[in-house]
Structure formats: structure tokens, C-alpha cells
mmCIF file of C-alpha atoms in Angstrom:
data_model
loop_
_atom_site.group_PDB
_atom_site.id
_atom_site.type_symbol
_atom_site.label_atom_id
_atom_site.label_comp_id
_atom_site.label_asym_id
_atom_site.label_seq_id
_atom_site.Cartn_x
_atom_site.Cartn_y
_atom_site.Cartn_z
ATOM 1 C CA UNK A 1450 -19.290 -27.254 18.996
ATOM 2 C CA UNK A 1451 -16.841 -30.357 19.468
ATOM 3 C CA UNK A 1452 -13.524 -29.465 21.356
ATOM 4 C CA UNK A 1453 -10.736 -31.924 21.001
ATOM 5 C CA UNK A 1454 -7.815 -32.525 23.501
ATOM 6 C CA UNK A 1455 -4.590 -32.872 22.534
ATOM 7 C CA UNK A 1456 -3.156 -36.393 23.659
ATOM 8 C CA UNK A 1457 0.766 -34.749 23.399
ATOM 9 C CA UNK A 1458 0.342 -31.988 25.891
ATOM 10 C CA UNK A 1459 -2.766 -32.777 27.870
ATOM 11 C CA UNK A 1460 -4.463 -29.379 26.464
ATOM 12 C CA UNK A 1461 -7.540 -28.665 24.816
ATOM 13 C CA UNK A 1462 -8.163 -26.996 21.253
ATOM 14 C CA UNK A 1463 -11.299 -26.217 18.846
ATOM 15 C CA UNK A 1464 -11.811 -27.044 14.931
ATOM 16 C CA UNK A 1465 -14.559 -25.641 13.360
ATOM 17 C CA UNK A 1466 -15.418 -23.550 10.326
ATOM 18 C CA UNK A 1467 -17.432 -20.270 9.843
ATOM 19 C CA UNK A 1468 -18.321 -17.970 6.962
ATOM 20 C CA UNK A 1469 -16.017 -14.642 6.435
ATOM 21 C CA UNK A 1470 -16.876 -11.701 5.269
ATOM 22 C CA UNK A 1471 -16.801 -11.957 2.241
ATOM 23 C CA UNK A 1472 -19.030 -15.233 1.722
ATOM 24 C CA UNK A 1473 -15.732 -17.517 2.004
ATOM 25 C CA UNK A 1474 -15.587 -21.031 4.780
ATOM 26 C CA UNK A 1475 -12.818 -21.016 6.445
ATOM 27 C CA UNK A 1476 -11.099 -23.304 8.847
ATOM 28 C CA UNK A 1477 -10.287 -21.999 12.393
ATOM 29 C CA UNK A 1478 -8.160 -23.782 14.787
ATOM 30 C CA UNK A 1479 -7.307 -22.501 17.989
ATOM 31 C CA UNK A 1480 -4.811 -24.323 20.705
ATOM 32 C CA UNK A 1481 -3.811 -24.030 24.036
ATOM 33 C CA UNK A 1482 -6.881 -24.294 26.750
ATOM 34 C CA UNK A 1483 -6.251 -25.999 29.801
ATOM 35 C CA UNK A 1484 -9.892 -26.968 29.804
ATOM 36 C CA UNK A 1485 -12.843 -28.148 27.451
ATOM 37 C CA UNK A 1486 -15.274 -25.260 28.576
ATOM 38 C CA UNK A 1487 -12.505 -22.639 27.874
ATOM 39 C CA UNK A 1488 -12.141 -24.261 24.338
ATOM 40 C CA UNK A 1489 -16.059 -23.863 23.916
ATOM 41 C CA UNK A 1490 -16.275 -20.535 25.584
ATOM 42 C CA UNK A 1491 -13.857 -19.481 22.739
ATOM 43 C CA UNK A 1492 -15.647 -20.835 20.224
ATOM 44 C CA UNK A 1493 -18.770 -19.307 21.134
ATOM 45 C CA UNK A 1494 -17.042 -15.802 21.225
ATOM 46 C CA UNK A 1495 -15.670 -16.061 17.879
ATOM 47 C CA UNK A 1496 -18.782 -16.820 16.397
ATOM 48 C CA UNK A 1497 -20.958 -14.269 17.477
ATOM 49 C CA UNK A 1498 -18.074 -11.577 16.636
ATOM 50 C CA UNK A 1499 -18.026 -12.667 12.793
ATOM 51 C CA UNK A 1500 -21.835 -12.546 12.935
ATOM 52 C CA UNK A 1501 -22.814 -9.877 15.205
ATOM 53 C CA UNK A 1502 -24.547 -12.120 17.799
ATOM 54 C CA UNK A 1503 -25.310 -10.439 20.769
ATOM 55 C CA UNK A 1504 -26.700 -13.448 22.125
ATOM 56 C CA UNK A 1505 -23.749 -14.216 24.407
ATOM 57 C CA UNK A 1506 -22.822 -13.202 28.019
ATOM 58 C CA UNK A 1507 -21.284 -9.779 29.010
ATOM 59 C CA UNK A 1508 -18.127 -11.042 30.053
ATOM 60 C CA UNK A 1509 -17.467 -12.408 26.422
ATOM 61 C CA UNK A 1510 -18.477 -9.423 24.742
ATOM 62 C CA UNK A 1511 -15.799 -7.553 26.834
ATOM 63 C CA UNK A 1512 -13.145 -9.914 25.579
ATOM 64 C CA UNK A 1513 -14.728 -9.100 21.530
ATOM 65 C CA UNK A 1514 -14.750 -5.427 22.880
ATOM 66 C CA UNK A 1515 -10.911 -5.445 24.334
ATOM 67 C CA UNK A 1516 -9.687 -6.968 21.324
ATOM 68 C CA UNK A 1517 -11.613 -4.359 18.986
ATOM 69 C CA UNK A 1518 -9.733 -1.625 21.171
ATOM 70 C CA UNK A 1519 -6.534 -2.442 23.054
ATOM 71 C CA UNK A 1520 -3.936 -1.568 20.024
ATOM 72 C CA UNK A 1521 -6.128 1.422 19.096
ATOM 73 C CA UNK A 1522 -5.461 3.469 22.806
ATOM 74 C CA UNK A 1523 -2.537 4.388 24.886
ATOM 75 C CA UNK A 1524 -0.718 1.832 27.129
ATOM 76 C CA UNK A 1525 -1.779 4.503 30.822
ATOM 77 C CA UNK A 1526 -5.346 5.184 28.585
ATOM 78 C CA UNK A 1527 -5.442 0.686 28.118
ATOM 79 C CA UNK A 1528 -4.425 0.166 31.689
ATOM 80 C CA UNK A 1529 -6.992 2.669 33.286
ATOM 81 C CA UNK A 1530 -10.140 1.422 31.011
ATOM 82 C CA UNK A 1531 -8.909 -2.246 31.781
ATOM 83 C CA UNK A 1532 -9.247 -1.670 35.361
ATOM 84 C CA UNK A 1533 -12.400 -0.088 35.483
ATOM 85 C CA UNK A 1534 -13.921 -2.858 33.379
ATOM 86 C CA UNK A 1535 -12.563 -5.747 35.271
ATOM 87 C CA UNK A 1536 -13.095 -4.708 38.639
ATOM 88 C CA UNK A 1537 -16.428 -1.975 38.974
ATOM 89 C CA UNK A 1538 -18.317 -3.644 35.743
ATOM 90 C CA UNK A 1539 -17.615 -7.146 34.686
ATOM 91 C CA UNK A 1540 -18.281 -9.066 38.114
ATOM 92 C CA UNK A 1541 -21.706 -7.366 38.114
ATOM 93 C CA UNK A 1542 -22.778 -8.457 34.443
ATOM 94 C CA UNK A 1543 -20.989 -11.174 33.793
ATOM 95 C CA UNK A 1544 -23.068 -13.815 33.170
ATOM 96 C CA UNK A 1545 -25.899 -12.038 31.618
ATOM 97 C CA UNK A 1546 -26.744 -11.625 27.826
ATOM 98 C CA UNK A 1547 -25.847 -8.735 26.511
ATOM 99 C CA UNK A 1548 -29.029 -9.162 24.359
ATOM 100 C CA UNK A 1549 -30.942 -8.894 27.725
ATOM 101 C CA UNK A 1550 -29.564 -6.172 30.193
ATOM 102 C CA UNK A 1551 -32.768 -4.400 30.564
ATOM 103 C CA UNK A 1552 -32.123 -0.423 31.606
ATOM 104 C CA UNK A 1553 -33.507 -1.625 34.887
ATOM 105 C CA UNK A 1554 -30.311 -3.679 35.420
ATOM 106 C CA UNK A 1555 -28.113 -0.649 34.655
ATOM 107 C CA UNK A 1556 -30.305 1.095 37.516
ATOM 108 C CA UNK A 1557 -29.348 -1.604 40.279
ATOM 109 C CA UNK A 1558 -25.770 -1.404 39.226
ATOM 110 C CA UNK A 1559 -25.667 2.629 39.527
ATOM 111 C CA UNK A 1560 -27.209 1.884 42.784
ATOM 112 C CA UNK A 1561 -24.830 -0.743 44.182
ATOM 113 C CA UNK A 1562 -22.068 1.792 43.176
ATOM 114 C CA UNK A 1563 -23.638 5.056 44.522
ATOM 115 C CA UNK A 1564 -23.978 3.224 47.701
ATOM 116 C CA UNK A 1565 -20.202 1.563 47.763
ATOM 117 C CA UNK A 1566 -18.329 2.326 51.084
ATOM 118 C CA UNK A 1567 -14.513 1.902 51.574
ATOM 119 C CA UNK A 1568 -13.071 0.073 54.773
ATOM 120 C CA UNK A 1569 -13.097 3.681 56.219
ATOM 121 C CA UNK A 1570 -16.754 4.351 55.237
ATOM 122 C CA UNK A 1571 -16.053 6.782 52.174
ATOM 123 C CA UNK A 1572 -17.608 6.388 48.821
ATOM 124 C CA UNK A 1573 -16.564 6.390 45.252
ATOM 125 C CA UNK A 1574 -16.595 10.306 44.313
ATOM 126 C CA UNK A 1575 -18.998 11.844 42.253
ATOM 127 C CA UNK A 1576 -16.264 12.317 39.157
ATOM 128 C CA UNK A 1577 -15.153 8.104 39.488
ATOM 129 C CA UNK A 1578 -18.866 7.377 39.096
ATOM 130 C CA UNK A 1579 -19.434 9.327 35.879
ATOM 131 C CA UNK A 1580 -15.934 7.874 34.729
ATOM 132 C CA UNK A 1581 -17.286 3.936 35.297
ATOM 133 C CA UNK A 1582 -20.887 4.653 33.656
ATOM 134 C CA UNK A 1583 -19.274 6.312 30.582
ATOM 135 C CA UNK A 1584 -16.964 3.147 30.765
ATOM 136 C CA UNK A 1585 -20.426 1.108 30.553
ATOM 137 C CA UNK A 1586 -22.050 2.942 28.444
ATOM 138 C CA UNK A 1587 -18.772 2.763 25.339
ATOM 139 C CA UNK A 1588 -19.063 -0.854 25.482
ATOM 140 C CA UNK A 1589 -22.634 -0.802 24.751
ATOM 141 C CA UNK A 1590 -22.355 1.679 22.200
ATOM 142 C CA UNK A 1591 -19.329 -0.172 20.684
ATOM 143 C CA UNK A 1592 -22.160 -3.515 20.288
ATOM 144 C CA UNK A 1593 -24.536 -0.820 18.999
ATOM 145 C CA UNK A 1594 -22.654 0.650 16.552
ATOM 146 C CA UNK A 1595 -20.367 -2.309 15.496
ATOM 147 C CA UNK A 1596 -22.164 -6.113 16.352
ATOM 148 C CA UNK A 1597 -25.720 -4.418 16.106
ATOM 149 C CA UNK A 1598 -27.424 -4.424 19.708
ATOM 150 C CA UNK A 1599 -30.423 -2.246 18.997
ATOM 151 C CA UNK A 1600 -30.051 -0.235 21.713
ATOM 152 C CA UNK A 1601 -27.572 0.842 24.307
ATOM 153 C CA UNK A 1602 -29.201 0.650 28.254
ATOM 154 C CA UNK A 1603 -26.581 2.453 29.981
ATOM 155 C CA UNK A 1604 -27.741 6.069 27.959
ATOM 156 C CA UNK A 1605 -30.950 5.116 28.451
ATOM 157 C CA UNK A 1606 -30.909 4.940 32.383
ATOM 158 C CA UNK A 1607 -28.892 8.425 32.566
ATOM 159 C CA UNK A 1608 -25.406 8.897 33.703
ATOM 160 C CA UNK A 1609 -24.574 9.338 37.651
ATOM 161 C CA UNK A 1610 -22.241 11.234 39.480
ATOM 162 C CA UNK A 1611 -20.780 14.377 37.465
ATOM 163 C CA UNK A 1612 -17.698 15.833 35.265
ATOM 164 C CA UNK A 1613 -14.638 16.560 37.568
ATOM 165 C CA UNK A 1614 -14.849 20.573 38.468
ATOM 166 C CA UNK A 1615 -12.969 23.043 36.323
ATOM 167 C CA UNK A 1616 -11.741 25.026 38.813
ATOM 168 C CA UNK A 1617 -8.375 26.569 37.800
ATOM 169 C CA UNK A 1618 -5.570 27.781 39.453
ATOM 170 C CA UNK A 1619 -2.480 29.868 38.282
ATOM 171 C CA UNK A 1620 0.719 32.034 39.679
ATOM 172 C CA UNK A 1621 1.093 35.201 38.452
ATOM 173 C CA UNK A 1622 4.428 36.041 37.066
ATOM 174 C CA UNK A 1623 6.037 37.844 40.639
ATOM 175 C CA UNK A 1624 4.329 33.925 42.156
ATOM 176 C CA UNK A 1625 6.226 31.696 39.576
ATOM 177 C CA UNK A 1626 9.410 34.261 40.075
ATOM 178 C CA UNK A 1627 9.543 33.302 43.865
ATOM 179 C CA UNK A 1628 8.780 29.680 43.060
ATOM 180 C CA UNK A 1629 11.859 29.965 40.737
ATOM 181 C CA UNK A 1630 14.049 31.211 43.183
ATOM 182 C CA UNK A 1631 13.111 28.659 46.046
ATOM 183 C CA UNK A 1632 14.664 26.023 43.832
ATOM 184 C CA UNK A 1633 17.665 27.370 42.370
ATOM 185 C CA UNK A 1634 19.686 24.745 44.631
ATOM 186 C CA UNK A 1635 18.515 22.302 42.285
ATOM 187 C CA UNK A 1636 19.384 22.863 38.877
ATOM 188 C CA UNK A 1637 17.665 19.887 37.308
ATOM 189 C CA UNK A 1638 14.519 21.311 39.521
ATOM 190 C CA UNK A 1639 15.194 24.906 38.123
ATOM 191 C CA UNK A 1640 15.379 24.756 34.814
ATOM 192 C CA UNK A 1641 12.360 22.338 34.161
ATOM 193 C CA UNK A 1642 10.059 24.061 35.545
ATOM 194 C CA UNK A 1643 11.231 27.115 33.505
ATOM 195 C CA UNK A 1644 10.347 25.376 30.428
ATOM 196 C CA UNK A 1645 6.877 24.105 32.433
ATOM 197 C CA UNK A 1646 6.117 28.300 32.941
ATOM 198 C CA UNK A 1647 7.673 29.638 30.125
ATOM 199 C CA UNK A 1648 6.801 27.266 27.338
ATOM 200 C CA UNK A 1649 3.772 25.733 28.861
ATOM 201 C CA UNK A 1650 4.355 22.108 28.259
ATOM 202 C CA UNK A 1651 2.432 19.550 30.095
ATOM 203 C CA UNK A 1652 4.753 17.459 32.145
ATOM 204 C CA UNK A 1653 4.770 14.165 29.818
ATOM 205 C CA UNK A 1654 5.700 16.683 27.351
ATOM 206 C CA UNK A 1655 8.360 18.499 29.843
ATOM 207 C CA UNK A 1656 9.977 14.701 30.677
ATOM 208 C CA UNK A 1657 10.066 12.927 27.292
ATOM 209 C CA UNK A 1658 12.186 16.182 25.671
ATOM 210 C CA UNK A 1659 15.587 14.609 24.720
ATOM 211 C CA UNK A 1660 18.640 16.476 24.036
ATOM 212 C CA UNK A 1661 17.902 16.540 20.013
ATOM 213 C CA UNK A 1662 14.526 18.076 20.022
ATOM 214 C CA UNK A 1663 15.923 21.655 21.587
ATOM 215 C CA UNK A 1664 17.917 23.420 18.139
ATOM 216 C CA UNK A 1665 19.664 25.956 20.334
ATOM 217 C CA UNK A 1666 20.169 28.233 16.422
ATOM 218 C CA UNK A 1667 16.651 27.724 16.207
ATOM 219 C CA UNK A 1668 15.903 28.436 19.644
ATOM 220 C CA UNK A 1669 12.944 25.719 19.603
ATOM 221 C CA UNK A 1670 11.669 22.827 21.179
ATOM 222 C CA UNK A 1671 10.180 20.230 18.890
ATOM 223 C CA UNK A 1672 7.031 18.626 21.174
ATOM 224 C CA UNK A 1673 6.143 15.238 19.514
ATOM 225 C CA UNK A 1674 6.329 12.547 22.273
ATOM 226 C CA UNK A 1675 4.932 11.730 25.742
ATOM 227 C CA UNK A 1676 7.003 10.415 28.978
ATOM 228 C CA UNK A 1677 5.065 7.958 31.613
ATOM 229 C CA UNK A 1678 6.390 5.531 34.110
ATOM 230 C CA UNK A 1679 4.146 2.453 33.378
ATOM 231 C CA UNK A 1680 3.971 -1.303 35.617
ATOM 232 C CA UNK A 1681 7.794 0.474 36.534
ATOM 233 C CA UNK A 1682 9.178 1.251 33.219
ATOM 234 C CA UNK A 1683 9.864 4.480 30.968
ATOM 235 C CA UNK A 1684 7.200 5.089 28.270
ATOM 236 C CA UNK A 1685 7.525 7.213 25.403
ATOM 237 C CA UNK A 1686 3.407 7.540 23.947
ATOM 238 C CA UNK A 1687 1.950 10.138 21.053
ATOM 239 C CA UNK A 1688 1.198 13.204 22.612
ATOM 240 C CA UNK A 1689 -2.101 13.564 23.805
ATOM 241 C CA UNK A 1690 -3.867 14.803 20.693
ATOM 242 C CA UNK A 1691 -2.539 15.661 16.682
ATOM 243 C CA UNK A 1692 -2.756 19.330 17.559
ATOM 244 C CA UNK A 1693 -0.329 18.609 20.321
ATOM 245 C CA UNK A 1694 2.112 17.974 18.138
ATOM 246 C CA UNK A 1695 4.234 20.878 17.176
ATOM 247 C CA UNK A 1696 7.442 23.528 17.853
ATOM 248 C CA UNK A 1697 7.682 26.181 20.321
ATOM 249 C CA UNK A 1698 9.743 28.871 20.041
ATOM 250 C CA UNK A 1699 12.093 30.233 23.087
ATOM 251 C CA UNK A 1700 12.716 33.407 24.589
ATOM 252 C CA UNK A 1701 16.230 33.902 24.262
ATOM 253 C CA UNK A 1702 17.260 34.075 28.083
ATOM 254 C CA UNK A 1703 15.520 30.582 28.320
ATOM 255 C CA UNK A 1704 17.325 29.204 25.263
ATOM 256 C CA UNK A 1705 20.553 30.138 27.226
ATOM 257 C CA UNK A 1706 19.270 28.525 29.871
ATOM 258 C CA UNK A 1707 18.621 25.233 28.625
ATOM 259 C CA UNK A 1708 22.108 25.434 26.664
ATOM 260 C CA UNK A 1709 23.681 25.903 30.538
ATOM 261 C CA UNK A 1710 21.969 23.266 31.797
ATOM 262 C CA UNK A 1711 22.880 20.698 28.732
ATOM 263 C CA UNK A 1712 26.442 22.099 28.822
ATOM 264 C CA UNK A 1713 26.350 20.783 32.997
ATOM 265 C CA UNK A 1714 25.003 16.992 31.551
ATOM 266 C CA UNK A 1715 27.982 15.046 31.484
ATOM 267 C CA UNK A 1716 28.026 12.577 28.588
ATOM 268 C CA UNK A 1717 24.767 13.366 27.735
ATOM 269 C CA UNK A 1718 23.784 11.994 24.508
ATOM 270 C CA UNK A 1719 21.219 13.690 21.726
ATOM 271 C CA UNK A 1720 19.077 10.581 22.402
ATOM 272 C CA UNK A 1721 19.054 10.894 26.120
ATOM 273 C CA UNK A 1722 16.272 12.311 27.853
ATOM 274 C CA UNK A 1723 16.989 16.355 28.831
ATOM 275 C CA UNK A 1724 15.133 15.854 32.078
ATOM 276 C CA UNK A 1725 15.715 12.073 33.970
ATOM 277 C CA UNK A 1726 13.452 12.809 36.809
ATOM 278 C CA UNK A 1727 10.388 11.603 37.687
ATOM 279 C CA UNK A 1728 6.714 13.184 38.151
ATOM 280 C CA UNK A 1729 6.608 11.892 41.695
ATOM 281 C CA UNK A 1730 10.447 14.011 41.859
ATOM 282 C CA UNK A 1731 8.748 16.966 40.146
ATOM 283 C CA UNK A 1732 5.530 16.971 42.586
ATOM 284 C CA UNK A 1733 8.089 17.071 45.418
ATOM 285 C CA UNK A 1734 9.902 19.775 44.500
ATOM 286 C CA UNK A 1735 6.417 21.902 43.976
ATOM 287 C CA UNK A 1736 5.546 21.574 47.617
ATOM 288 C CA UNK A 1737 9.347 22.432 48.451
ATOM 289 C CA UNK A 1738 9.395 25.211 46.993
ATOM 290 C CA UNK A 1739 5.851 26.730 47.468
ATOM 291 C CA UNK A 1740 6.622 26.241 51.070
ATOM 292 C CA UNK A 1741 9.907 27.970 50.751
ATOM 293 C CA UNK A 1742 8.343 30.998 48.927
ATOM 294 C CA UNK A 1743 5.156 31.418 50.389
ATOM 295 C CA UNK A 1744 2.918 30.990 47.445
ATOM 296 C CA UNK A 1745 0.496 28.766 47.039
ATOM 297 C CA UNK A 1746 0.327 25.290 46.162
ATOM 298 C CA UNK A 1747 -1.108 24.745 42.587
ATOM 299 C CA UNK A 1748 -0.582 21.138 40.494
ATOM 300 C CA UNK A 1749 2.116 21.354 38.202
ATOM 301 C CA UNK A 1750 -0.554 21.350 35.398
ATOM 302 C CA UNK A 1751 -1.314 24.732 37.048
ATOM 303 C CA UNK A 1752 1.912 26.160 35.213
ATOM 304 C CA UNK A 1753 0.058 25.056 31.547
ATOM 305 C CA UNK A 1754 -2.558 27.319 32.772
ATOM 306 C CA UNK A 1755 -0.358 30.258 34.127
ATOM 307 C CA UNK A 1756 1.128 30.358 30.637
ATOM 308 C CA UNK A 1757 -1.897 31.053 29.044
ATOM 309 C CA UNK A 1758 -2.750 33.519 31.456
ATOM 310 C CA UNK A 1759 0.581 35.367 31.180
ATOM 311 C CA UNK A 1760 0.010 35.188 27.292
ATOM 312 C CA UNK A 1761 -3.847 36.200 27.685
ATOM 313 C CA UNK A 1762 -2.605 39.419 29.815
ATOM 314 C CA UNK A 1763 0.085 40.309 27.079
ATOM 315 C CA UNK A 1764 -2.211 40.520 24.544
ATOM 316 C CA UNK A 1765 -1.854 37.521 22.306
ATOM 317 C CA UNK A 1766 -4.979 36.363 20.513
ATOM 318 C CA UNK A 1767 -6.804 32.946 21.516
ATOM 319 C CA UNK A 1768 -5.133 31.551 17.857
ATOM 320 C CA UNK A 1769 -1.520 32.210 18.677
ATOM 321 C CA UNK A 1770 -1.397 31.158 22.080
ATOM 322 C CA UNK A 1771 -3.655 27.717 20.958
ATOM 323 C CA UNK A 1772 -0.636 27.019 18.634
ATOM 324 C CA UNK A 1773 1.648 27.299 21.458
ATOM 325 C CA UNK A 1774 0.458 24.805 23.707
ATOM 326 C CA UNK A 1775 -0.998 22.652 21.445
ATOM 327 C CA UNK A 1776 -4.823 23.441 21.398
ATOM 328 C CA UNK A 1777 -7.517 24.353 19.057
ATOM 329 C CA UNK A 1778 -8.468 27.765 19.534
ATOM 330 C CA UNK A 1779 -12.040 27.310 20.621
ATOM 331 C CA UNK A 1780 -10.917 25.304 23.609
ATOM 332 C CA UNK A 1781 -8.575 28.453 24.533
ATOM 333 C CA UNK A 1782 -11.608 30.665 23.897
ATOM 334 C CA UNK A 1783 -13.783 28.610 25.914
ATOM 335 C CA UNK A 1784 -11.771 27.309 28.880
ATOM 336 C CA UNK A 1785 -9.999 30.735 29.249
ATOM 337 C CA UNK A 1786 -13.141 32.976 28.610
ATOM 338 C CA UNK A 1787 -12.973 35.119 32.159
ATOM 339 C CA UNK A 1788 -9.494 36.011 31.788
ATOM 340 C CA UNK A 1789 -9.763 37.466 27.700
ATOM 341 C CA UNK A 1790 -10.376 41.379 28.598
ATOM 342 C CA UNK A 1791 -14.044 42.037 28.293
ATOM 343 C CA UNK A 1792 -15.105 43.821 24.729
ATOM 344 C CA UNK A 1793 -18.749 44.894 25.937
ATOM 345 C CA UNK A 1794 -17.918 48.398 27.168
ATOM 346 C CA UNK A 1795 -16.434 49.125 23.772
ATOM 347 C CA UNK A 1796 -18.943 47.663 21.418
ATOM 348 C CA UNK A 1797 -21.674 49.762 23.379
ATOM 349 C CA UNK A 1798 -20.044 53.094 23.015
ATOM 350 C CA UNK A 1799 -19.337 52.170 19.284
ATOM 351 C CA UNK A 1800 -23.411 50.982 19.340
ATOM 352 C CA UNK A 1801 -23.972 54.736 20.427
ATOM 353 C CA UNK A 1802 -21.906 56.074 17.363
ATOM 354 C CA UNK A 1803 -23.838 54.275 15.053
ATOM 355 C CA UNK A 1804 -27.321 55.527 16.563
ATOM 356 C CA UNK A 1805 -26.110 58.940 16.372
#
């Protein structure tokens, strides 16, 4: 695998040919290396990604692996995953073939990681270390099922750690009243967390609404975009999932609300965002005012959930209220389960009916 330097710049590049897919030679010239084992390394990574070699090192599967995925995810989803691999799971592997990571090598790394300690003696929690073995274990699968590695190690030695609890929180409605009332100082505070509680957005949802997607005839809000603050800079991603996509409908004393509020913008445009705060602005003002109204502190994704309660308690089935806030109905079923009233009582007197 010759690499040739380029007398006009001082850099190296490679020349070689390889077979396509479909039977063809092709040329392939890359440019640009500062150094002759770069050029190589490159080489040697291209190769065994047209043919499904898994005979090369770790760290240059990664780079097959990140190139497979990095336009297929979400900038925050990209950023996260990238971290994880570079700095908990490529310095361990590195240099070793991915056709020869035994199980017993994913066992030592679970190990070094179970027994990590921070400068003030604290581990890695028990949710981060299933989050950087499921990390492992996708690239592995991804050789599996794509560059055909028989095998993936990482499911074979068994996950560690375990799934983040699901406890939930909520405010009833005479809670999120109180809330409401703590911040009425602050109109930009006020009214976006009525839409939070009364809409149930979640709050890249909530901060990615511009002034065109509320139809004030309608008395909608058209949900089809996503808000973060990324490396310092506004965002706008898909919404989480398909299903998120979608149009909620207002009460009307909310609808007037939101009018008031727009009416207050000045020179607010229909592209402009509706709410130009920021998460760390809205976590703020949710220990403000739980402080100033005595209720407790719950994460502003908390508010998603007291929807759903408040619709659960009216009486709305699992269906309607998964439409709302952008679900399938199963998860509502599932995730919400202890607060749907309980039909056992009745299906046992209608049981003693039918015996009659």
C-alpha cells in the first residue's frame, strides 16, 4: 500500500484501486495527511469497509462506524454518542482487532469502569454504565449486522449497571395553580409554562414554537420542530420521534393567553421564536417559584407528566391523550398504568352476573 508525498505542499496522499460493489475497479485518491502512516492508516480503513474486513483495529472501525452514522442522528444525540466513544471506549480498545476482542476483554473493561473513581472518590452511576456498554455493544452489532463480525462480545458478557429509575413526579392542578401564580411577575415565565401544563409539550417543543405555528382562529399549536442550545448556538432538530409530530388544540382561555402575550412582543416576527429564553432560564424560574409557593420541586418534564395525569383523571382514553402529546398509545397505557382507574371491581361483579 504505497503512499506518495506531495512535493508542492509537503503532504502525503494514497493511490490505489479496489473493487465496488458492483464488480467495477475503481481509482481512489485521497489527499491531505500530514504523515505517511496516516495516509496508510486510511488506506487500510477503506479497504476493509468495501470488503467487510474485520481484520483491522478498533479505533478504525469506529471511524467506518462514525461515518456509517453521524448524518443519520441528531446533532445533541451525535455529540453525546461521540463522547462516550472517544473518551470511556476507544482508549481501552484501540489497538486491538476487532476480529479478536474475546468476551473476556469486554469483562476487564466493565471492570475498569465499575471500579472508576472521580477526584472526589465517586463512581460512574449505575444508569452511565448501562449507557457506555449499550454504546459498546451498537458498534459491535453495527460490524455484525453490516461488515459481518460473527459475533458481537459486548451481549455476550451481559450488560452492567441498570436503566435510569422511572420514578415520576407530577402537581396536581391546585400545585401547578400556585406555581402559576408565583410567577406572574414574569410574563415570558408565565405564559410558557402554561403551554408546558396545559398542552403538555416537552420543553424543546415549548422553545422552538415560533409565532406562525399558533393559528389563534384555529386555536392550535402546530408541534413539528425541536429547540437546543448546542457548542453555544440555537438548534432547531426533528422532534424526537414521527408520532411527535402533530397539532394540539387550545382551551380557549389559553388561546387568549398566548394572543396577550404575542400582542406584548414588540416587532415580533411570524418567524421569530414565541419563547427566546433558555432551558437553563426556564429551570430557574421552577425553583423560584416552587419556593415561592410551597410546592414541590419536580423537573420541568414533570409538567409532560402532570398533563397526562390531569387528562387520565378527566376521563380521556389512553388513545386521545397519546395523540396529544405525541405518543403511541401503548406507551401511555404502560408508563401511566397506576393512575388509569382500576376496572377489576367492575368486571368481577359483572363475572357474578354471568354465573347467575
Amino acid at each position: 500500500m504505497p503512499s506518495y508525498k506531495d512535493k508542492k505542499n509537503g503532504t502525503w496522499f494514497c493511490s490505489f484501486y479496489y473493487t465496488s460493489w458492483t464488480g467495477e475497479r475503481n481509482r481512489k485518491v485521497k489527499r491531505g495527511f500530514k504523515t505517511k502512516k496516516e495516509s496508510q492508516e486510511w488506506e487500510i480503513k477503506f479497504l476493509s469497509q468495501k470488503k467487510g474486513d474485520m481484520n483491522i483495529t478498533f479505533k478504525s472501525f469506529v471511524e467506518i462506524y462514525k461515518d456509517d452514522l453521524k448524518d443519520r442522528l441528531k446533532l445533541n444525540t451525535w455529540l453525546m454518542k461521540n463522547n462516550v466513544i472517544d473518551n470511556k471506549i476507544t482508549p481501552y480498545f484501540k489497538n486491538k482487532k476487532m476480529s479478536a476482542i474475546k468476551v473476556s476483554d469486554i469483562i476487564a473493561w466493565q471492570n475498569e469502569m465499575i471500579a472508576y473513581r472521580d477526584e472526589k472518590g465517586k463512581p460512574y452511576s449505575p444508569t452511565y454504565l448501562k449507557t457506555i456498554h449499550n454504546q459498546l455493544s451498537a458498534i459491535f452489532n453495527h460490524a455484525v449486522r453490516f461488515y459481518e463480525l460473527p459475533s458481537n462480545p459486548a451481549a455476550k458478557a451481559g450488560n452492567m449497571g441498570k436503566e435510569k429509575s422511572k420514578e415520576m413526579l407530577f402537581w396536581t392542578k391546585e400545585e401547578y395553580l400556585k406555581f402559576s401564580e408565583a410567577i406572574m411577575d414574569k410574563p415570558a415565565s408565565f405564559y410558557a409554562f402554561e403551554v408546558l401544563y396545559w398542552c403538555g409539550l416537552r420543553i424543546g417543543e415549548l422553545l422552538a414554537l415560533t409565532l406562525d405555528d399558533v393559528d389563534f382562529e384555529k386555536k392550535t399549536i402546530r408541534i413539528n420542530k425541536s429547540y437546543q442550545k448546542i457548542e453555544g448556538k440555537d438548534v432547531l432538530t426533528d422532534p424526537k420521534t414521527p408520532k411527535s409530530i402533530r397539532t394540539i388544540q387550545m382551551p380557549d382561555f389559553l388561546c387568549e393567553e398566548i394572543k396577550e402575550f404575542a400582542n406584548s412582543l414588540y416587532g415580533i416576527t411570524p418567524q421569530d421564536r414565541l419563547f427566546d429564553v433558555s432551558k437553563g432560564y426556564m429551570h430557574h424560574e421552577m425553583d423560584r417559584g416552587s419556593q415561592l409557593a410551597g410546592v414541590k420541586r419536580i423537573r420541568i418534564h414533570d409538567l409532560r407528566h402532570s398533563h397526562v395525569s390531569l387528562l387520565i383523571d378527566m376521563g380521556f382514553t389512553a388513545l386521545a391523550i397519546a395523540d396529544r402529546v405525541g405518543h403511541e398509545s401503548i406507551d401511555i397505557t404502560y408508563r401511566y398504568a397506576h393512575l388509569f382507574p382500576t376496572k377489576q371491581k367492575e368486571i368481577a361483579e359483572k363475572l357474578d352476573l354471568e354465573r347467575m
